[in-house]
Amino acid sequence: MQKRFLCAMLLLAAIAQAGLAQDTLAYRAATAIPGSSERAKALDQFVNEYPSSKFRSRAYDALFDIYAEQGNESAALQAAHNSLQSLPPEGRMSPYNRFSYALALSNMGLDSALVYIVRAIVMAGKSRSLSGFQDTKAYVLYRLKSFKEAEALQRIAIVGHEQDPEYLTHLALYEKENGKLHDALKTMSKSLYFGGDQDSRKSFLAWIDEAEKEKSKREALKSSVVMATVRSQLDTIKGSALIAARSDAAIVMADLGVEIPTAKKWAEASVKSLTQQSSIENVIRFNSALALVFSAEKNHREALKHLERIHDLADPYDARYWETLATTQIALGNRRDAIAAYMEALVPRNDKVIRASLEELYEQEYRSREGIDTRLDSLRNVSANFSPGEYGKPTTSHGKVVLAELFTGAECGPCASSDMAFDALSEYYPRTAVAIVEYHVHIPGPDPMTTNESWDRYLWCEGQGTPTAVFDGRELLIGGGPKTVARNRFGVYRYAIQKFDSENPRVELDLKVGSEGDDIDLNVSVARNTFTGKVGKPALMIALVEKSVDYTGSNGIAKHAFVVRKMIDGATGTPLTLARKQIVSKTVNVAAVERAIKDYLDDPTKQPSWSNRRPFTGWRSRPEKIGRANLAVVAWVQDLDSKEVLQAAYAEVPNLIGAK
């Protein structure tokens, strides 16, 4: 640990002496130090040596988190103050909210927390929803023991968030402190139904114990409250959605030991309903639910079977999955496999509860905790720097080409893993099997590879933040993480592609690309093949992509692949009829595309795609020049009603003027 700290400090000093515009490298070196105390020293050195760095506010944020975790109230408050002062006044609304909630969680600096959240609410005014700010303020009031005010405000905040477990947990806490124990039990039961965390579970069970002293009565009360919640939710759901709802109910029933036979019946039915076309989300949630039910029955072998079935798809942040996998392995006597499960859970983040479980089990197995961090570092390295292998299947010019779309951002930390996973997809699959396009958007910060058409496409695809990946228009996957999650994302994305890559294409799509001077000539023919089904509203999309763009944002990704520079005829393309063969011809002038990019970058705040609330302070750099030898075209036919992609095609642009 000490050696790592000294190396990082020497790196900071070397960077400073070299006079490189290296605040980025210095900031990363400081934040990479594993020990919190040593990391705090390095961050202090960073803000002193780089007082005008764009990372100054983030460094103070990191210092705040360290001091809050250590319980150092005065240092945490000073770091929060310094962070806020490094921001323009108009950019402090969200940080006020963040610091207020974090202080309340740590139960420190509550007077400052109240001041911060009041300021945030004043700044928000009527320009946006206040519920998140109200939720924070209610929690601060709760910590200040103003329980009635907290409950009254939370009832306002929760409107529109009635299925949010965090809002529900907060309301339950306030009800409990106001003497409404049975109301609190009902509210906390709802929180658990919608995915409440382990702290919520502990509170619920403690309140059950408080409400009834006799064991039989406690069990009856628990069953009554939980099943009342389950029935109230299921009674409002009809049709196929009921299968998923019952599976979700089975999770909370199994977790709390309520009506296990019913939970098993529902969970087994949900797994049996799965088909090749089922969403990845349902594959994971249904198998997880059944595994939890088997665990509740202590049928650990059956539980393990379903847990292993979704191992490569499981969310790296799903603590419940990894905890269940580890405890199941322990129950079967497989302690080293349990250690491996705990370690996989710690790849993206340091979950304190899982870390404690790992250390205890590791010491039992190896008589020491030495080696844990070395093994974790190795696992993280493998997860970030993996080889995708080779596709291996033969492809033909008339076979199915799956379209893989990624909405990403250079300032999006969780996008790092998805960007790397898409790079791996491009290495694993030939373009005759998978065509890739990547759209950049200003989420959460300015990204100079954004275009208005990319933003329009994001809205049309109903993107849910970044990263959002869409496969063949039929499988939408959200979420990412640091680079250490890249292997998991690749596995999930490949699973999605495998659902579609063996299908027969719905249409014949022939893409020919030529060039003359600085013009790209496109000729696309589309014809219905043997498919006889209905297509609601077919359209041809064409994207001009740059195969590699050099730009480094805050997430550290330096090369961006298949960046959409222009969508010909916009995000929803050229209408088709498919009644007969159609030929669509287009010409794109690359110099004109460059001029449009330059105009966009000159003032992005005037563009429809500008969604960032913070003031624009300029670009890190301007990747406005297009590499003439670095271009390709992706075309696809899509049903605008169902959003299904009927076929895609990829072709590189040849011999443009000035290409090198």
PDB file of C-alpha atoms in Angstrom, residues 3 13 18 35 87 89 97 114 147 169 183 198 210 273 279 288 320-321 329 339 344 375 419-420 439 590 616:
ATOM      1  CA  LYS A   3       4.747   1.621  -2.089  1.00  0.00           C
ATOM      2  CA  ALA A  13       5.689  15.367  -8.867  1.00  0.00           C
ATOM      3  CA  ALA A  18       7.511  18.308 -16.713  1.00  0.00           C
ATOM      4  CA  GLY A  35      -5.875   3.788   0.490  1.00  0.00           C
ATOM      5  CA  LEU A  87     -18.090  26.139  -9.674  1.00  0.00           C
ATOM      6  CA  PRO A  89     -22.968  30.043  -9.067  1.00  0.00           C
ATOM      7  CA  ASN A  97     -28.324  18.499  -3.474  1.00  0.00           C
ATOM      8  CA  LEU A 114     -30.278  22.032   5.327  1.00  0.00           C
ATOM      9  CA  PHE A 147     -40.203  13.892  11.899  1.00  0.00           C
ATOM     10  CA  THR A 169     -38.081   3.551   2.451  1.00  0.00           C
ATOM     11  CA  ASP A 183     -48.320   2.151   8.256  1.00  0.00           C
ATOM     12  CA  GLN A 198     -30.788  -4.887   2.668  1.00  0.00           C
ATOM     13  CA  GLU A 210     -41.227  -4.838  17.637  1.00  0.00           C
ATOM     14  CA  SER A 273     -42.310 -18.855 -20.238  1.00  0.00           C
ATOM     15  CA  SER A 279     -35.510 -10.052 -23.294  1.00  0.00           C
ATOM     16  CA  SER A 288     -32.768 -15.080 -10.281  1.00  0.00           C
ATOM     17  CA  ARG A 320     -28.170  -9.683  -4.290  1.00  0.00           C
ATOM     18  CA  TYR A 321     -27.190 -11.964  -7.180  1.00  0.00           C
ATOM     19  CA  GLN A 329     -21.591 -22.141  -2.980  1.00  0.00           C
ATOM     20  CA  ILE A 339     -14.633 -16.498  -2.800  1.00  0.00           C
ATOM     21  CA  GLU A 344     -16.517 -10.810  -9.091  1.00  0.00           C
ATOM     22  CA  ARG A 375      -6.203 -11.206  -6.859  1.00  0.00           C
ATOM     23  CA  ASP A 419     -17.391   1.672 -25.569  1.00  0.00           C
ATOM     24  CA  MET A 420     -14.782  -1.017 -24.968  1.00  0.00           C
ATOM     25  CA  TYR A 439     -24.054   8.060 -31.527  1.00  0.00           C
ATOM     26  CA  VAL A 590     -17.691  15.500 -46.945  1.00  0.00           C
ATOM     27  CA  PHE A 616     -20.776  25.848 -21.728  1.00  0.00           C
TER      28      PHE A 616
END
